[in-house]
CSV table of C-alpha atoms in Angstrom, one decimal:
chain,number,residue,atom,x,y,z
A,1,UNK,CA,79.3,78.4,109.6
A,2,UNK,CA,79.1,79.6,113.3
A,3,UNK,CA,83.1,80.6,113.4
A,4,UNK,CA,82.7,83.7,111.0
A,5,UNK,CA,78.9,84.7,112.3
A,6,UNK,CA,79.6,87.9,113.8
A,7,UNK,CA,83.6,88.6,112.1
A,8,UNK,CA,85.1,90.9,110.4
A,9,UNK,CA,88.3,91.0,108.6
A,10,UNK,CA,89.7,94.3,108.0
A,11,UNK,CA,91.6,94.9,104.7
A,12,UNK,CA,93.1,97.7,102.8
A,13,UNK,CA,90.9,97.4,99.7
A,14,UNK,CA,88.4,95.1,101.0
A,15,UNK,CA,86.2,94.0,104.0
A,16,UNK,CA,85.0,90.9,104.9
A,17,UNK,CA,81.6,90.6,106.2
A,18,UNK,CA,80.1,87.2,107.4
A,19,UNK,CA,76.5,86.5,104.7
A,20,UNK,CA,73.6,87.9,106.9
A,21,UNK,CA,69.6,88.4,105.6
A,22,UNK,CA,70.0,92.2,104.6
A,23,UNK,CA,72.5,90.7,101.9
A,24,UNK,CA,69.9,88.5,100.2
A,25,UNK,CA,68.6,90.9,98.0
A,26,UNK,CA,71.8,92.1,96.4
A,27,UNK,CA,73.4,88.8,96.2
A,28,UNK,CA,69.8,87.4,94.6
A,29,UNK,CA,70.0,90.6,91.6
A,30,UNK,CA,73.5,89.4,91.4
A,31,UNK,CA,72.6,85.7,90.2
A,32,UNK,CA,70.1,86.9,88.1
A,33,UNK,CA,72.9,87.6,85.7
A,34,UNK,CA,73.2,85.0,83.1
A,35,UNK,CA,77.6,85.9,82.7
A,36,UNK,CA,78.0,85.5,87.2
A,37,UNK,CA,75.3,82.1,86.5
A,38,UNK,CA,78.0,80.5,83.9
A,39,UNK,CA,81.4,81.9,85.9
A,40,UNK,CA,80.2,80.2,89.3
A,41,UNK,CA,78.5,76.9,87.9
A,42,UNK,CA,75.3,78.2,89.5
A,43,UNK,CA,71.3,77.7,88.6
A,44,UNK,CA,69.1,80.8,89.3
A,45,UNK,CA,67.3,80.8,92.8
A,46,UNK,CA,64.0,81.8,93.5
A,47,UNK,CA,64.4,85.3,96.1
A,48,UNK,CA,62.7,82.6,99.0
A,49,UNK,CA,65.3,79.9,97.8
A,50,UNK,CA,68.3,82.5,98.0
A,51,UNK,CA,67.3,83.5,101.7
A,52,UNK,CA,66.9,79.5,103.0
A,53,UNK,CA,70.3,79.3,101.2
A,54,UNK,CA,71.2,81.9,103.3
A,55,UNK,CA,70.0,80.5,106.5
A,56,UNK,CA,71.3,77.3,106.1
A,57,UNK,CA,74.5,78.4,105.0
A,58,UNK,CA,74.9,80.0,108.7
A,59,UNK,CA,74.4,76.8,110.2
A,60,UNK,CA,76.6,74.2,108.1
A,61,UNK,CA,79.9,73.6,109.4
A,62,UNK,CA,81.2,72.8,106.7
A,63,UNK,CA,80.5,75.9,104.8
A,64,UNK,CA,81.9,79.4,105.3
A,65,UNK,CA,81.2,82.8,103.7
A,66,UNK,CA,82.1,86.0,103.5
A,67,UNK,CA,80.6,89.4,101.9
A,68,UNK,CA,82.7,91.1,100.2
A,69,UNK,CA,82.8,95.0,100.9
A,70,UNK,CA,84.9,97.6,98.3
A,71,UNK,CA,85.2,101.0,101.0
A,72,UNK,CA,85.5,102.9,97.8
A,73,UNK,CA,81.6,103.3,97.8
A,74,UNK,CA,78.8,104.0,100.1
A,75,UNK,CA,77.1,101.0,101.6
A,76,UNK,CA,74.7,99.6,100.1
A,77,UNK,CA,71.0,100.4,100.3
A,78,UNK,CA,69.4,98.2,103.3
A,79,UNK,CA,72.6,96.6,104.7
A,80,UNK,CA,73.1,99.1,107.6
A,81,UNK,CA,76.6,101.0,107.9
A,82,UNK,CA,79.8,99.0,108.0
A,83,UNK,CA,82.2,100.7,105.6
A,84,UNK,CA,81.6,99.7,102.0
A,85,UNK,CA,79.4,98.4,99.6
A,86,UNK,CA,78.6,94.8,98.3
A,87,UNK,CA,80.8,93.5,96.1
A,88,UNK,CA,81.5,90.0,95.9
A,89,UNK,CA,81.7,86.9,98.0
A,90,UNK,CA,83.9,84.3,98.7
A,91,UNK,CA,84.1,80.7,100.0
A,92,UNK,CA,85.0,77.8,101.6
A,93,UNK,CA,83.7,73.9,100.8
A,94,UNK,CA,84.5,71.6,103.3
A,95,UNK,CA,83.4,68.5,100.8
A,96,UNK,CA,85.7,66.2,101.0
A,97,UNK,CA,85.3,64.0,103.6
A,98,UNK,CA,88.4,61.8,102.7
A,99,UNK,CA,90.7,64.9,103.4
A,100,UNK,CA,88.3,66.9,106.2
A,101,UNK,CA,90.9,69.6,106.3
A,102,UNK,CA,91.1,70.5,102.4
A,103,UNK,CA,88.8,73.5,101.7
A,104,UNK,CA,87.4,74.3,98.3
A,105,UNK,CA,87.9,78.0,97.9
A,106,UNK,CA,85.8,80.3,95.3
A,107,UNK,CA,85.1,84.1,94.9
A,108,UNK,CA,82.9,86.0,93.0
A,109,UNK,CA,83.8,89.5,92.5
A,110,UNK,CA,80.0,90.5,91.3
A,111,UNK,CA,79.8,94.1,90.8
A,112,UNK,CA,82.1,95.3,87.8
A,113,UNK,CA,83.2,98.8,89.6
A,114,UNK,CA,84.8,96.8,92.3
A,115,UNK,CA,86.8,94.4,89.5
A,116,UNK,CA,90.6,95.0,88.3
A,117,UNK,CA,91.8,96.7,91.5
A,118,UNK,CA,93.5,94.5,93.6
A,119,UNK,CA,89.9,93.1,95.8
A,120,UNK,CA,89.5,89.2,94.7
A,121,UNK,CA,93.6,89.1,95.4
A,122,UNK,CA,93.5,90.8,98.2
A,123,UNK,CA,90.1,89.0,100.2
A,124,UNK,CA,91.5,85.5,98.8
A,125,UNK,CA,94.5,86.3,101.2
A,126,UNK,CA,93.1,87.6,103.9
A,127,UNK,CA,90.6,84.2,104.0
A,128,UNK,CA,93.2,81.7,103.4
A,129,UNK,CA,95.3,83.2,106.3
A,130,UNK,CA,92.2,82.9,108.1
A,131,UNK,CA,90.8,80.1,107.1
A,132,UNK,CA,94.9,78.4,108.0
A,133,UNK,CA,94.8,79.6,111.3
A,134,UNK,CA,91.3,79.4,112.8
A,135,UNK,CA,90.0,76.7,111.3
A,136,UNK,CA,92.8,74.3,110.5
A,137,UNK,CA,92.9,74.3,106.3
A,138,UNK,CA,95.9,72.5,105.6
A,139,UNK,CA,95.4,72.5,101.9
A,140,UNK,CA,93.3,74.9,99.3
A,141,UNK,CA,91.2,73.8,96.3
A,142,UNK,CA,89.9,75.6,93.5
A,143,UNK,CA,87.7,73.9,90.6
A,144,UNK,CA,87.5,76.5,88.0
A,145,UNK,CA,85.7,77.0,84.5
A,146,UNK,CA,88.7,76.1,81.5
A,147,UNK,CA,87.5,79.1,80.1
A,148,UNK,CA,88.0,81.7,82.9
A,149,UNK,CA,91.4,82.6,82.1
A,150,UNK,CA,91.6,85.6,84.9
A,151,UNK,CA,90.9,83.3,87.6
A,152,UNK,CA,93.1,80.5,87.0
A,153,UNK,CA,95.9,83.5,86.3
A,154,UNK,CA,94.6,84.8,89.8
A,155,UNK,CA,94.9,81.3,91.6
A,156,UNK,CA,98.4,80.6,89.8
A,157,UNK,CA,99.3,84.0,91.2
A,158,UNK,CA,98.5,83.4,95.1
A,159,UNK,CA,100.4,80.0,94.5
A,160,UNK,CA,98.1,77.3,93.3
A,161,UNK,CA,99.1,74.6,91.3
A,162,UNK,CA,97.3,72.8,88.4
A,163,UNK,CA,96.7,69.2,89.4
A,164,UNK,CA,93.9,67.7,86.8
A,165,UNK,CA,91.0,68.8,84.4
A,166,UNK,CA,87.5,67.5,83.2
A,167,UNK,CA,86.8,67.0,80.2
A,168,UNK,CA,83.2,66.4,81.0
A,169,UNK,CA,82.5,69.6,83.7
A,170,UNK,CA,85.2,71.5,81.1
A,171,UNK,CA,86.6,72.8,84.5
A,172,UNK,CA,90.4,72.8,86.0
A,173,UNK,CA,91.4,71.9,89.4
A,174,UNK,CA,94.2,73.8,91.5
A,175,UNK,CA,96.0,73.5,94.7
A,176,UNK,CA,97.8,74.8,97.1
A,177,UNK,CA,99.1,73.2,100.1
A,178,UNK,CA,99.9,75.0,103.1
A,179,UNK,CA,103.5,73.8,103.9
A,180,UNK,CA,106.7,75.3,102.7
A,181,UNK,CA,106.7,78.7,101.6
A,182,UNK,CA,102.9,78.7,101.5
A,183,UNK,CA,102.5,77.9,105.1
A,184,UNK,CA,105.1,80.8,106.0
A,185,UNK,CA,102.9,83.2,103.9
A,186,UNK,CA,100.1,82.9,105.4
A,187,UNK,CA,101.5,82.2,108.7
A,188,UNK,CA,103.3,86.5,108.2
A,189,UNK,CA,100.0,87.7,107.2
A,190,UNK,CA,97.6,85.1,110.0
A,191,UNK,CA,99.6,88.0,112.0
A,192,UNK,CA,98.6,90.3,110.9
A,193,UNK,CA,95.3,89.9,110.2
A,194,UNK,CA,92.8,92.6,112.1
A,195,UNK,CA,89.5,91.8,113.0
A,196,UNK,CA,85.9,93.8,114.1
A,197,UNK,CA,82.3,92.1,115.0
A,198,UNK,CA,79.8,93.0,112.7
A,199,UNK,CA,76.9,93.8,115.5
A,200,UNK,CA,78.2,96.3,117.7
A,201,UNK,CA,76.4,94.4,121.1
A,202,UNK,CA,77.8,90.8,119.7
A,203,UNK,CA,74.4,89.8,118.9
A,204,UNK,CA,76.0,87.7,116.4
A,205,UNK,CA,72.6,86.7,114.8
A,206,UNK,CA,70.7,87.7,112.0
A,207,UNK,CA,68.3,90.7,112.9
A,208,UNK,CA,65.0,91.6,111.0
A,209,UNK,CA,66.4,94.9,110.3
A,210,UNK,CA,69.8,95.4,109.1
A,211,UNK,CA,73.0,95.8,111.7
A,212,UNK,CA,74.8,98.6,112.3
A,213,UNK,CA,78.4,99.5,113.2
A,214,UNK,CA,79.3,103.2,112.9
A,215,UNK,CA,81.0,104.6,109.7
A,216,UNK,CA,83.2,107.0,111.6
A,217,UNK,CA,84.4,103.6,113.2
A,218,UNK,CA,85.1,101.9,110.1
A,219,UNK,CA,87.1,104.4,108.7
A,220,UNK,CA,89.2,105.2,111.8
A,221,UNK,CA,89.8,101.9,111.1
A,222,UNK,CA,91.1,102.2,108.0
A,223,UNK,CA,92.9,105.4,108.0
A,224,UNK,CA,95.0,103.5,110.9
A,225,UNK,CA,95.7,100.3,108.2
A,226,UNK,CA,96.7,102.6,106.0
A,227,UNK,CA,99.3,104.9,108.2
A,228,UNK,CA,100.6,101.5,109.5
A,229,UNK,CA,101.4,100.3,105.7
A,230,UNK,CA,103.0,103.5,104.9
């Protein structure tokens, strides 16, 4: 999606990155890992495959994606300097055409160090308030694995609701409209949301080398969320 191409959402534990070439590699090690294949429902990619996924992820509207970066490492090897290292992802489906403003929502939290410390919580709210506002989601869905107990603790957390299963996909479906209390959720934190661009020149586009937007930036940035929480 061309929305998020050049966005960043600023969070205390985590950044949002929009999915850009120098990411390929990572994310392709990633889903080499037999655990990540049966947690996400996916089938390995050829490194080619993963990088035309890539691409034509950037251009489907109906698809949106964001990297996610933990700022309590170094970035990673290749990806230029933008305040963290890879972590995870997470994403938006825009597959039902009967209900064009339902999203399907997932997130990966891929690299163990970054897991058990607040980041999938944190980056699911942060999209969904973006995701509410910007794009016009009026309702969220999650299609999980009946075995992933975290998840479907972590969904039930930010609000979602169970609403069927499959007995054939062995998977659990969960909701979350954005009215009521929901919508004034993430209505309080759409305000708050803070945003950067990823390419310092707002080139927006994917480069044969990787980005760059200055470290000392990013964590100006961040000591200034922080000050402003405490």
């Amino acid at each position: 999606m061309k929305d998020n191409a050049n966005l960043v959402i600023l969070g205390q534990r985590v950044l949002l990155v929009p999915y850009r070439q120098e990411h390929v590699q990572q994310y392709h090690e990633w889903m080499q890992d037999e655990q990540l294949q049966e947690l996400t429902a996916s089938e390995p990619l050829s490194l080619k495959e993963e990088y035309d996924m890539q691409r034509s992820w950037r251009e489907d509207p109906e698809k949106c994606t964001f990297i996610l970066l933990d700022p309590d490492y170094p970035d990673t090897p290749g990806t230029g300097a933008h305040g963290g290292a890879m972590a995870g992802d997470v994403n938006i489906f825009l597959n039902d055409h009967e209900e064009p403003h339902t999203a399907e929502i997932e997130i990966m939290v891929a690299e163990p160090r970054s897991r058990r410390k607040g980041i999938a919580e944190e980056a699911l709210t942060l999209f969904m308030a973006y995701a509410s506002s910007r794009l016009g989601i009026t309702k969220f869905r999650a299609k999980i694995g009946e075995a992933n107990t975290p998840s479907i603790q972590l969904m039930s957390k930010l609000g979602f609701a169970h609403v069927s299963r499959s007995e054939i996909f062995k998977e659990v479906t969960l909701e979350l409209p954005v009215q009521g209390a929901a919508a004034e959720r993430l209505s309080t934190e759409a305000a708050r949301l803070q945003f950067s661009e990823y390419d310092v020149d707002g080139s927006s586009g994917d480069a044969d080398g990787a980005s760059s937007c200055g470290t000392a930036e990013r964590q100006e940035e961040r000591q200034g969320r922080e000050q402003r929480t405490h």
